[in-house]
CSV table of C-alpha atoms in Angstrom, one decimal:
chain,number,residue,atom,x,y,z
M,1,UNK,CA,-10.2,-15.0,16.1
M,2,UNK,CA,-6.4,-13.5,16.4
M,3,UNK,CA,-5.0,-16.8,18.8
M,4,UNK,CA,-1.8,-16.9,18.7
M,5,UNK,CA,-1.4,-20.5,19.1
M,6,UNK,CA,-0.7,-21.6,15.8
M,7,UNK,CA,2.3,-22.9,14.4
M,8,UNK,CA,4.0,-20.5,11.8
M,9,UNK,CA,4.3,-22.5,8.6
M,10,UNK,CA,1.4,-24.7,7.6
M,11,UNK,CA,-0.8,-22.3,6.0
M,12,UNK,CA,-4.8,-22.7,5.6
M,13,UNK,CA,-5.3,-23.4,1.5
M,14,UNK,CA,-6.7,-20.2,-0.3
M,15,UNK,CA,-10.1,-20.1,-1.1
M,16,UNK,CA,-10.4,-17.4,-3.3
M,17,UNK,CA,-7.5,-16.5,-5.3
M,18,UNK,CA,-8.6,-13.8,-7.6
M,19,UNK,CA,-6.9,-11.0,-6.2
M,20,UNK,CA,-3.3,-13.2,-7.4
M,21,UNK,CA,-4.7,-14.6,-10.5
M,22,UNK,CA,-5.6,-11.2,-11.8
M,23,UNK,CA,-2.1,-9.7,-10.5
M,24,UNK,CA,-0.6,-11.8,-12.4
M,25,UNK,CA,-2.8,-11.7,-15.3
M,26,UNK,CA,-4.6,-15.0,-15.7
M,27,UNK,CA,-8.5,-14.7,-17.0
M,28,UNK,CA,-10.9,-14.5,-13.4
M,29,UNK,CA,-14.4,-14.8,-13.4
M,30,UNK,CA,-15.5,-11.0,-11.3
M,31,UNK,CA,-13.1,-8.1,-11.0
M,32,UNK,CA,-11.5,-8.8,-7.5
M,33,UNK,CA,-11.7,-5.8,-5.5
M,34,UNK,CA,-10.2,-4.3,-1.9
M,35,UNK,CA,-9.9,-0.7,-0.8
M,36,UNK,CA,-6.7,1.3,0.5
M,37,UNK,CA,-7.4,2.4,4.4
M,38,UNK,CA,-10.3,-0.9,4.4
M,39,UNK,CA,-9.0,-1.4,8.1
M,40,UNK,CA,-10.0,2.1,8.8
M,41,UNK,CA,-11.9,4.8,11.1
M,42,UNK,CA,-14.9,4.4,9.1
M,43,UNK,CA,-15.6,1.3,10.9
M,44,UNK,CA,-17.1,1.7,14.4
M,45,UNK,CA,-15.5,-2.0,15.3
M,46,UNK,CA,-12.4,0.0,14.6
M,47,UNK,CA,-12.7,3.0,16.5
M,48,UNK,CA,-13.8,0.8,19.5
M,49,UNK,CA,-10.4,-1.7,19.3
M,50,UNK,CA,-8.4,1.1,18.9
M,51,UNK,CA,-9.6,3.1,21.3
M,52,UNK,CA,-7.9,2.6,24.6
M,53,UNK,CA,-4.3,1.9,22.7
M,54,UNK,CA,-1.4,4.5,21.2
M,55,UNK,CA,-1.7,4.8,17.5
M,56,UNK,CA,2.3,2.6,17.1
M,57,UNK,CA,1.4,0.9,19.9
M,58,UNK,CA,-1.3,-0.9,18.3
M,59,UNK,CA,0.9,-1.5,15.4
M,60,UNK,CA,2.9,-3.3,17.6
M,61,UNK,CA,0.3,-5.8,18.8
M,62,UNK,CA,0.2,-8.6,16.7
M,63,UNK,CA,-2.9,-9.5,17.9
M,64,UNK,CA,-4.8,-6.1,17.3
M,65,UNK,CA,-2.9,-5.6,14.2
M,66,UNK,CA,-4.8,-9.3,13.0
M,67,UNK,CA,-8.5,-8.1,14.5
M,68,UNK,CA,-8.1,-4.8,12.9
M,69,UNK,CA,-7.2,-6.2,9.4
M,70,UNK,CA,-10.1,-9.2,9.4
M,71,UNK,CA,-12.8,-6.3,10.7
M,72,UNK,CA,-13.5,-5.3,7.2
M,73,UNK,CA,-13.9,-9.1,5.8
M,74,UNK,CA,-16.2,-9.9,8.3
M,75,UNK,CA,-18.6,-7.2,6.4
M,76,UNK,CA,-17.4,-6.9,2.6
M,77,UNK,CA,-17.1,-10.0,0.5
M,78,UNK,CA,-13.2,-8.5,-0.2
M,79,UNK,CA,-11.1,-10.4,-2.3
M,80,UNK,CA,-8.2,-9.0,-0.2
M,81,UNK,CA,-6.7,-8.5,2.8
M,82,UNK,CA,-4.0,-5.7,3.7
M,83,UNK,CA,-2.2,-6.2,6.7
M,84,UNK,CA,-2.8,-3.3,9.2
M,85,UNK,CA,0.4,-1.2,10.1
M,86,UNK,CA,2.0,1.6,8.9
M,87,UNK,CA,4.7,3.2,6.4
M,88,UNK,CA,6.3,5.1,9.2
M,89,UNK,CA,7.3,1.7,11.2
M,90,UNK,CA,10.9,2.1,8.6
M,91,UNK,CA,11.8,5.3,10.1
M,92,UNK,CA,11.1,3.9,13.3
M,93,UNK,CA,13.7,0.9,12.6
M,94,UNK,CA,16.3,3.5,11.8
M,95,UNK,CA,16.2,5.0,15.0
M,96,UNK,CA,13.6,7.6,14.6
M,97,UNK,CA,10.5,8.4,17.2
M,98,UNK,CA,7.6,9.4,15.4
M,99,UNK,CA,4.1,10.1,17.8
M,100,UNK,CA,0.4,10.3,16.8
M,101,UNK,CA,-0.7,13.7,17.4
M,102,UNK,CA,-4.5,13.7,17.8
M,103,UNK,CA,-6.2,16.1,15.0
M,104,UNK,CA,-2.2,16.4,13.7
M,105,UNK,CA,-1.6,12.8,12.4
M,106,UNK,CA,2.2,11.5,12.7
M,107,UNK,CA,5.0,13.7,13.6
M,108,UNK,CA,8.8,12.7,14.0
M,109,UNK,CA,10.3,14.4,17.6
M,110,UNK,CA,13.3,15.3,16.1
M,111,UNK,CA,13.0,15.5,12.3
M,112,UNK,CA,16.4,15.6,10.0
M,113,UNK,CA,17.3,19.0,9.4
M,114,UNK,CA,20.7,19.2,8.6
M,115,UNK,CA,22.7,16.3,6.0
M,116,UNK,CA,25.3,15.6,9.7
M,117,UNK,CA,21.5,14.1,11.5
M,118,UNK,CA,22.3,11.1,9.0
M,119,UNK,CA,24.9,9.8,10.8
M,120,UNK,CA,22.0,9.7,13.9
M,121,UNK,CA,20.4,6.7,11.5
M,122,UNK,CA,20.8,3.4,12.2
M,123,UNK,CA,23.3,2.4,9.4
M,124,UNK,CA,22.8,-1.3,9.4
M,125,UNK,CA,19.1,-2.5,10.7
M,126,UNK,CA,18.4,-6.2,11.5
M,127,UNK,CA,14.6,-6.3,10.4
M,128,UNK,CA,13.5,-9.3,12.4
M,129,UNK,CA,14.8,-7.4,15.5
M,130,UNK,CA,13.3,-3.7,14.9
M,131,UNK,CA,10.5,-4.9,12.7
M,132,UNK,CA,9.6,-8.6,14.2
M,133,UNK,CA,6.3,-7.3,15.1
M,134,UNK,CA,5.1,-6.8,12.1
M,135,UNK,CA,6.2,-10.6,10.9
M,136,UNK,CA,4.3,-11.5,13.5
M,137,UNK,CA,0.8,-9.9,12.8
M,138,UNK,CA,1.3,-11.1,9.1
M,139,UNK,CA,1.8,-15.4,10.2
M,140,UNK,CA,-1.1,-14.6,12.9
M,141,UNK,CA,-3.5,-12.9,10.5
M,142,UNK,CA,-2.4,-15.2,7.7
M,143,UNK,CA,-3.4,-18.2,10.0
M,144,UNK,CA,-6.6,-16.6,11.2
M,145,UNK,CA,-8.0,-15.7,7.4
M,146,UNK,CA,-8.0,-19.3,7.2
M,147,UNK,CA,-7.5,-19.1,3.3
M,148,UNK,CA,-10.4,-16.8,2.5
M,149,UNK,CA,-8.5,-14.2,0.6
M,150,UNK,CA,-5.1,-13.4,0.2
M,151,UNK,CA,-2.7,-11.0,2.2
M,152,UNK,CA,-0.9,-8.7,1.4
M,153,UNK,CA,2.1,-6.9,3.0
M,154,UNK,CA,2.9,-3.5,2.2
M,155,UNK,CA,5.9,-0.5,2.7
M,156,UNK,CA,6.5,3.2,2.1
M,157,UNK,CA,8.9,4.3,-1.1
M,158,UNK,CA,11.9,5.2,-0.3
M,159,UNK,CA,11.1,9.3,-1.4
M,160,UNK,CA,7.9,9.7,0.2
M,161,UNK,CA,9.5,8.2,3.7
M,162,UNK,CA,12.6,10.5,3.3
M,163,UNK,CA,10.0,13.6,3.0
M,164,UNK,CA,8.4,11.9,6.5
M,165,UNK,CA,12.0,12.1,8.2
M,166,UNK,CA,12.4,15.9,6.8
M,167,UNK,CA,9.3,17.1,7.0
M,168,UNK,CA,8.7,15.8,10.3
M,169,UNK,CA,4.8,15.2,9.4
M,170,UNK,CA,2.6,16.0,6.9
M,171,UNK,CA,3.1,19.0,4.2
M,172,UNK,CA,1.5,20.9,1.1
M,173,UNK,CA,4.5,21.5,-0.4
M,174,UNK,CA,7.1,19.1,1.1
M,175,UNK,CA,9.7,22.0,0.4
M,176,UNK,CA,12.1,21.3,3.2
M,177,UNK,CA,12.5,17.8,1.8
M,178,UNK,CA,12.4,19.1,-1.6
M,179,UNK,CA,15.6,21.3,-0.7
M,180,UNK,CA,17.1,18.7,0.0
M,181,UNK,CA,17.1,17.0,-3.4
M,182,UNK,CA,18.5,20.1,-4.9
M,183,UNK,CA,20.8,21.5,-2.0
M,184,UNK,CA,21.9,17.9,-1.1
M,185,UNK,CA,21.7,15.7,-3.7
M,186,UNK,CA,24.4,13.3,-2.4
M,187,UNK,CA,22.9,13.0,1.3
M,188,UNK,CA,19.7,12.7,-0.7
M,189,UNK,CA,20.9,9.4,-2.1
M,190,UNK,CA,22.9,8.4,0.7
M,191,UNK,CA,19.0,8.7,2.8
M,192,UNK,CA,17.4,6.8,-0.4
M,193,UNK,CA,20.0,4.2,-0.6
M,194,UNK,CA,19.5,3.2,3.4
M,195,UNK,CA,16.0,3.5,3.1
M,196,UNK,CA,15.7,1.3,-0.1
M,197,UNK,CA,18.0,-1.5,1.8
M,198,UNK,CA,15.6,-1.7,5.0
M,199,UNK,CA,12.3,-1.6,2.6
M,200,UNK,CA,14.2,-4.6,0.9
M,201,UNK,CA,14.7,-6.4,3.9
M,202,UNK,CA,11.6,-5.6,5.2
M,203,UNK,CA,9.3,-7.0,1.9
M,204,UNK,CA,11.3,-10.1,1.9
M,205,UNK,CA,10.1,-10.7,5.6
M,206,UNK,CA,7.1,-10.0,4.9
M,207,UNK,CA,6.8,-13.1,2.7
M,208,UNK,CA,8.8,-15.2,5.0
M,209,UNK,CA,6.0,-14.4,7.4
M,210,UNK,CA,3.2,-15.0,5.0
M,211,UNK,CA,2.5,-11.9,2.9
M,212,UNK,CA,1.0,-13.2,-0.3
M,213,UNK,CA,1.3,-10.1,-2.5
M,214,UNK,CA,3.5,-6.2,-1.5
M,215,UNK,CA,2.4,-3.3,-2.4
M,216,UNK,CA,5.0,-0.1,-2.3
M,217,UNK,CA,3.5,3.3,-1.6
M,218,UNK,CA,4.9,6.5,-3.3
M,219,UNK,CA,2.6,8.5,-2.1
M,220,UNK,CA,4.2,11.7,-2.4
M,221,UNK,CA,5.2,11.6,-6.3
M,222,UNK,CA,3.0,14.5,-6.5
M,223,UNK,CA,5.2,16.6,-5.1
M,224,UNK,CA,7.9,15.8,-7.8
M,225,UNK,CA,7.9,16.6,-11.0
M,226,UNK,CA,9.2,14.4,-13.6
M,227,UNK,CA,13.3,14.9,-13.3
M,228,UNK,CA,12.8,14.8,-9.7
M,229,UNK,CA,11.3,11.2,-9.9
M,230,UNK,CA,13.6,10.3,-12.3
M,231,UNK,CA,16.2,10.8,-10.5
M,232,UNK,CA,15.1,10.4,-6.9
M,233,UNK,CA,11.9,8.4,-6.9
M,234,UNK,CA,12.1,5.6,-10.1
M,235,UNK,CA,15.6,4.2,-9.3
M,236,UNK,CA,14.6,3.0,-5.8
M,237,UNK,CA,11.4,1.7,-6.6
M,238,UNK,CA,12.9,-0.3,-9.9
M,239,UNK,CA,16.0,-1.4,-7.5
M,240,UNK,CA,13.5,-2.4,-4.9
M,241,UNK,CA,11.3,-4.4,-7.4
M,242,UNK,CA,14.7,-6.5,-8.4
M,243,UNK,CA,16.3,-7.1,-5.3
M,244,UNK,CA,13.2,-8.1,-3.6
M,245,UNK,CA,12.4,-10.8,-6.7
M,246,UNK,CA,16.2,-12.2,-6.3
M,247,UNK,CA,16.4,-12.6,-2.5
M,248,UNK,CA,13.2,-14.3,-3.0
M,249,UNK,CA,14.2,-16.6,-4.9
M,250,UNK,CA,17.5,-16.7,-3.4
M,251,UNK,CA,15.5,-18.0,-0.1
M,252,UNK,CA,13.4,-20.4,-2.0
M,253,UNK,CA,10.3,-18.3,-1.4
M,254,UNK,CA,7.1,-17.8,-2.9
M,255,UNK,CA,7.9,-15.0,-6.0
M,256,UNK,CA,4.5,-13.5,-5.0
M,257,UNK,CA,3.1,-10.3,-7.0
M,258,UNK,CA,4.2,-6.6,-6.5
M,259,UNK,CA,1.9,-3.6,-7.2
M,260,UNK,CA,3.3,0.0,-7.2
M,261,UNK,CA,1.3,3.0,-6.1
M,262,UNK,CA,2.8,6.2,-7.2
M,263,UNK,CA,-0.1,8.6,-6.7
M,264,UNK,CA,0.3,11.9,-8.7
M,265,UNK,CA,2.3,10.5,-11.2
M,266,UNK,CA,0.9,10.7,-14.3
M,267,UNK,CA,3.9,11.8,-15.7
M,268,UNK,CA,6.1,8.7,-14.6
M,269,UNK,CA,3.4,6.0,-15.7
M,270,UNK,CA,5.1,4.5,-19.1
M,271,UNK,CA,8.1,4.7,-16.5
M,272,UNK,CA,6.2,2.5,-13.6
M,273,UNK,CA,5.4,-0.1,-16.3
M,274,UNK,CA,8.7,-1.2,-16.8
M,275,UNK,CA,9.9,-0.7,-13.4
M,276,UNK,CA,9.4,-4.9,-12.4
M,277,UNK,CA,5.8,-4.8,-10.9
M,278,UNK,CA,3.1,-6.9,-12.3
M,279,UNK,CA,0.3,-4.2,-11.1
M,280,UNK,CA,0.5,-0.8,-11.1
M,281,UNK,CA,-1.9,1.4,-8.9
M,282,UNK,CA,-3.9,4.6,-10.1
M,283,UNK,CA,-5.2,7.4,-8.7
M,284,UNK,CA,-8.4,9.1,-9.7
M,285,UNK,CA,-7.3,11.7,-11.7
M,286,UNK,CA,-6.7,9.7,-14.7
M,287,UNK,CA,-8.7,8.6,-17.1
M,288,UNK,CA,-8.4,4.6,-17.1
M,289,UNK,CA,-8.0,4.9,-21.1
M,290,UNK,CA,-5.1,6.8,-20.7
M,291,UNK,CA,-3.5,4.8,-18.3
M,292,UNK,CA,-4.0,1.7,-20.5
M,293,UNK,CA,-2.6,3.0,-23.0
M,294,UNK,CA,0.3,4.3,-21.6
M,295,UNK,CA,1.0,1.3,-19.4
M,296,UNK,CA,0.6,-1.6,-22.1
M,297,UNK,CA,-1.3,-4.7,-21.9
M,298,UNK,CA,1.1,-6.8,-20.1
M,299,UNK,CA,0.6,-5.2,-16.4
M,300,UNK,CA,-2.6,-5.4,-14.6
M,301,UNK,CA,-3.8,-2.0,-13.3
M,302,UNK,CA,-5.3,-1.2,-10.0
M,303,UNK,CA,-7.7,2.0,-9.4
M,304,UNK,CA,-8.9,4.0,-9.2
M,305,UNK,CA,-12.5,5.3,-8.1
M,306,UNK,CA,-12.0,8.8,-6.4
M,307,UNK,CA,-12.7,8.2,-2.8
M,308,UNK,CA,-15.5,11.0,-2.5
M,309,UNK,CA,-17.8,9.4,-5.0
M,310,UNK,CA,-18.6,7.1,-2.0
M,311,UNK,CA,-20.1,9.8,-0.6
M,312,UNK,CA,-22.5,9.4,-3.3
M,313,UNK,CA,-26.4,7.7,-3.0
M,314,UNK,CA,-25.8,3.9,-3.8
M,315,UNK,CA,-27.2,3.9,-7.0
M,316,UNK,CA,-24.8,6.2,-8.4
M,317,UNK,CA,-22.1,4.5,-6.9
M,318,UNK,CA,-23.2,1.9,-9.0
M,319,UNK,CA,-23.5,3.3,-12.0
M,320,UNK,CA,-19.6,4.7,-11.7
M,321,UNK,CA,-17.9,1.4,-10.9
M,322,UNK,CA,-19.7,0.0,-14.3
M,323,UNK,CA,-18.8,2.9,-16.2
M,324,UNK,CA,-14.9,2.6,-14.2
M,325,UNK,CA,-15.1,-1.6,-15.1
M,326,UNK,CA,-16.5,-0.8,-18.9
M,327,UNK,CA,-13.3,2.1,-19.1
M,328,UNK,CA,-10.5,-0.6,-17.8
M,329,UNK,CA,-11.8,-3.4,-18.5
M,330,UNK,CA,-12.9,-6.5,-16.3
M,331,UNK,CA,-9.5,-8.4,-17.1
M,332,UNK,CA,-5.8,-7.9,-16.3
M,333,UNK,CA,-7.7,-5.3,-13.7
M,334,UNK,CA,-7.9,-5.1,-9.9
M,335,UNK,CA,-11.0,-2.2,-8.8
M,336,UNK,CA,-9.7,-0.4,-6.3
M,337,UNK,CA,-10.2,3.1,-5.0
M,338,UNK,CA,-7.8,5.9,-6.3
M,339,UNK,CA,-6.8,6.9,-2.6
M,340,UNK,CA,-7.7,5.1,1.0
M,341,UNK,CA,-11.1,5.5,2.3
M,342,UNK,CA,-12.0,8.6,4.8
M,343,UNK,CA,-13.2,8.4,7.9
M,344,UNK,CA,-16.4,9.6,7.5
M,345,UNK,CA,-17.7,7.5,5.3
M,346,UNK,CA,-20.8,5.4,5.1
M,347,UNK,CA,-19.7,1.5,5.7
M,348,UNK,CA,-22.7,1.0,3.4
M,349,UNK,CA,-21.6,2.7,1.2
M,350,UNK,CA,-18.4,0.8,1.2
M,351,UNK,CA,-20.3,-2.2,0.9
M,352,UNK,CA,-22.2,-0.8,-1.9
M,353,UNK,CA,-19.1,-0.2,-4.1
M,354,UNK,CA,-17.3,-3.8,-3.7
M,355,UNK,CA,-20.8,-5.6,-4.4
M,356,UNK,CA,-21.1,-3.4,-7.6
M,357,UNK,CA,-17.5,-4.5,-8.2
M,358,UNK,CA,-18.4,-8.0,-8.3
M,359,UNK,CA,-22.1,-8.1,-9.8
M,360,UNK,CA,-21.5,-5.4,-12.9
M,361,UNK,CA,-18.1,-7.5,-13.8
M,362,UNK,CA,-19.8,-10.9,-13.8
M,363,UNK,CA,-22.6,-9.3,-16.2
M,364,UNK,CA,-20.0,-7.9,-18.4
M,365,UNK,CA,-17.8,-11.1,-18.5
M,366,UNK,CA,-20.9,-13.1,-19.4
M,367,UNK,CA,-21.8,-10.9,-22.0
C-alpha cells in the first residue's frame, strides 16, 4: 500500500535487478521486460482509481500516482516500474495551463503563438517548488515497491514538449510548431534552451527522490526530418544526457542509467548512439537487425514489439516475442513494446507477452 509514513532515504534492497544490469550491459539470466503506458486504461483497477479525479490532478497525488504505478506489478511479473505522471507536468512548471479534454486528450488554454508569448514563461523554475509532487510519488512508490523491481523516472524531450506549447494538443503534422523552426529559429532555441534546463533539473530530482533509471521521450522526431533533429532535436537530448551525468555526480548521487526514446527516428539512430545514453529505445518499424547494426554493440537497445500485435491470439504473441528475442538478441537487450499499450487491450494479453519475454529468453540463454 501507498502510506505515506515512511522516512525518505533508507530504501528497501532490490530484489530483482535485471532491468539495471541489462541497461548497463552486464550478462542477465531472462530478457527483463516492461511496457510504455503499463499504468494504463487497459486496466480496470485503473479506470476505477482514476475515476472520480481530474487527469493533472491525479498526477498531483502522490498517493494515486504510487497505486496507479504498482497496479500493473501486482499482475505481470515486470522487471520494471515507471512512475506514473506525465510529459506535460514541464509546461506546466513554466507557467502553462494544460486541461484533459475527454475524447480530445491534453490541450494548453493558451498555446504560444507568437515568439513575444515567450517572455509569458517562467524564466527561472525552482523544480522542488513547481514539480515537488512528482519527487514525492517517486520516494513513496519507491518505498512501497519494497525492492521488487526498479523505478524509473521519466521526461518529455525538449522538441516534442515545444510542439505541445505550439500546438496546443495533439497534431498530424505539427506544422505550426514546425514554422517555428524555420520562421523562428532563434526563439526556437531560446524555447529549447529553457526547456532543456527545467528537464535537467527535473531528472536530477528525480533521482534525489529515488528514480533508479530516466528515460527521455522524443516522441515527436517523426515529424522532423533529419536536419531538423539535427539541429533542433539531438543537441538537447546529448546536452541533457551530460549535464544530468555531472550534476549527478556533482551531488554525490547514484549515476543511474538513461534510455532515449526517439520514436520515428530511424534516420537519427547512429546519432542517438553516441548521444550519452546507455539504452536506446525503438519503435516497431525497424527491423532489430538494422538497429544493431547501426547502433553498435556497446548500448543496450529497448523495443520494440508493435503495440497491435497484442491484439493478436496468445500463441502468436508468442511466437513474435521469440522471433523479436532471436532478432535482437537476449543480451545487452531490454523487450519492450515499440509504443505504449492502448486502451483496449486485453490485460491477458499483456500478461501473455511479458511471460513469453521471460520463458523464450531463459530457453535461448540455456541453449
Amino acid at each position: 500500500t501507498c502510506s505515506l509514513l515512511r522516512s525518505p532515504k533508507g530504501f528497501p534492497k532490490l530484489k530483482n535487478d535485471t532491468f539495471l544490469r541489462a541497461a548497463r550491459g552486464e550478462e542477465t539470466e531472462h530478457t527483463p521486460v516492461w511496457c510504455m503506458r503499463q499504468a494504463g486504461r487497459y486496466l480496470p483497477e485503473f479506470r476505477e482509481t482514476r475515476a472520480s479525479q481530474d487527469f493533472f490532478a491525479t498526477c498531483r497525488s502522490p498517493k494515486l500516482c504510487c497505486e496507479l504505478t504498482l497496479q500493473p506489478l501486482r499482475r505481470f511479473p515486470l522487471d520494471a516500474a515507471i512512475i506514473f505522471s506525465d510529459i506535460l507536468v514541464v509546461p506546466q512548471a513554466l507557467g502553462m495551463e494544460v486541461v484533459m479534454v475527454p475524447g480530445k486528450g491534453p490541450t494548453f488554454t493558451e498555446p504560444l503563438k507568437e515568439v513575444e508569448d515567450l517572455l509569458k514563461l517562467r524564466q527561472k523554475v525552482d523544480v522542488t517548488a513547481e514539480l515537488g509532487y512528482v519527487f514525492q510519488a517517486i520516494t513513496l512508490t519507491r518505498h512501497s515497491l519494497e525492492g521488487k523491481v526498479p523505478l524509473i523516472g521519466f521526461s518529455g524531450a525538449p522538441w516534442t514538449l515545444m510542439s505541445y506549447m505550439i500546438e496546443g494538443g495533439g497534431s498530424t503534422t505539427m506544422a505550426k510548431a514546425k514554422s517555428w523552426l524555420y520562421r523562428h529559429p532563434e526563439a526556437s532555441h531560446q524555447l529549447l534552451r529553457l526547456l532543456a534546463d527545467v528537464i535537467i533539473d527535473y531528472l536530477v530530482g528525480q533521482v534525489a527522490a529515488g528514480a533508479q533509471a530516466l528515460q527521455l521521450f522524443e516522441s515527436h522526431a517523426g515529424h522532423l526530418g533529419p536536419e531538423l533533429f539535427q539541429d533542433f532535436a539531438l543537441p538537447y537530448i546529448r546536452d541533457i544526457a551530460q549535464a544530468v551525468k555531472s550534476k549527478l555526480k556533482e551531488e554525490a548521487l547514484p549515476l543511474v542509467p538513461m534510455i532515449i526514446f526517439a520514436k520515428d527516428a530511424h534516420y537519427a539512430l547512429r546519432d542517438l548512439a553516441h548521444a550519452g545514453y546507455e539504452v536506446v529505445g525503438l519503435d516497431w518499424t525497424i527491423r532489430p537487425q538494422e538497429a544493431r547494426a547501426q547502433i553498435g554493440k556497446h548500448v543496450t537497445l529497448q523495443g520494440n514489439l508493435d503495440p497491435c500485435a497484442l491484439y493478436a491470439p496468445k500463441e502468436k504473441i508468442g511466437e513474435l516475442v521469440k522471433k523479436m528475442l532471436e532478432s535482437f538478441g537476449t543480451q545487452r537487450y531490454i523487450a519492450n513494446l515499440g509504443h505504449g499499450l492502448y486502451p483496449d487491450m486485453n490485460p491477458e494479453h499483456v500478461g501473455a507477452f511479458v511471460e513469453a519475454v521471460h520463458a523464450h529468453s531463459r530457453h535461448i540463454n540455456k541453449h
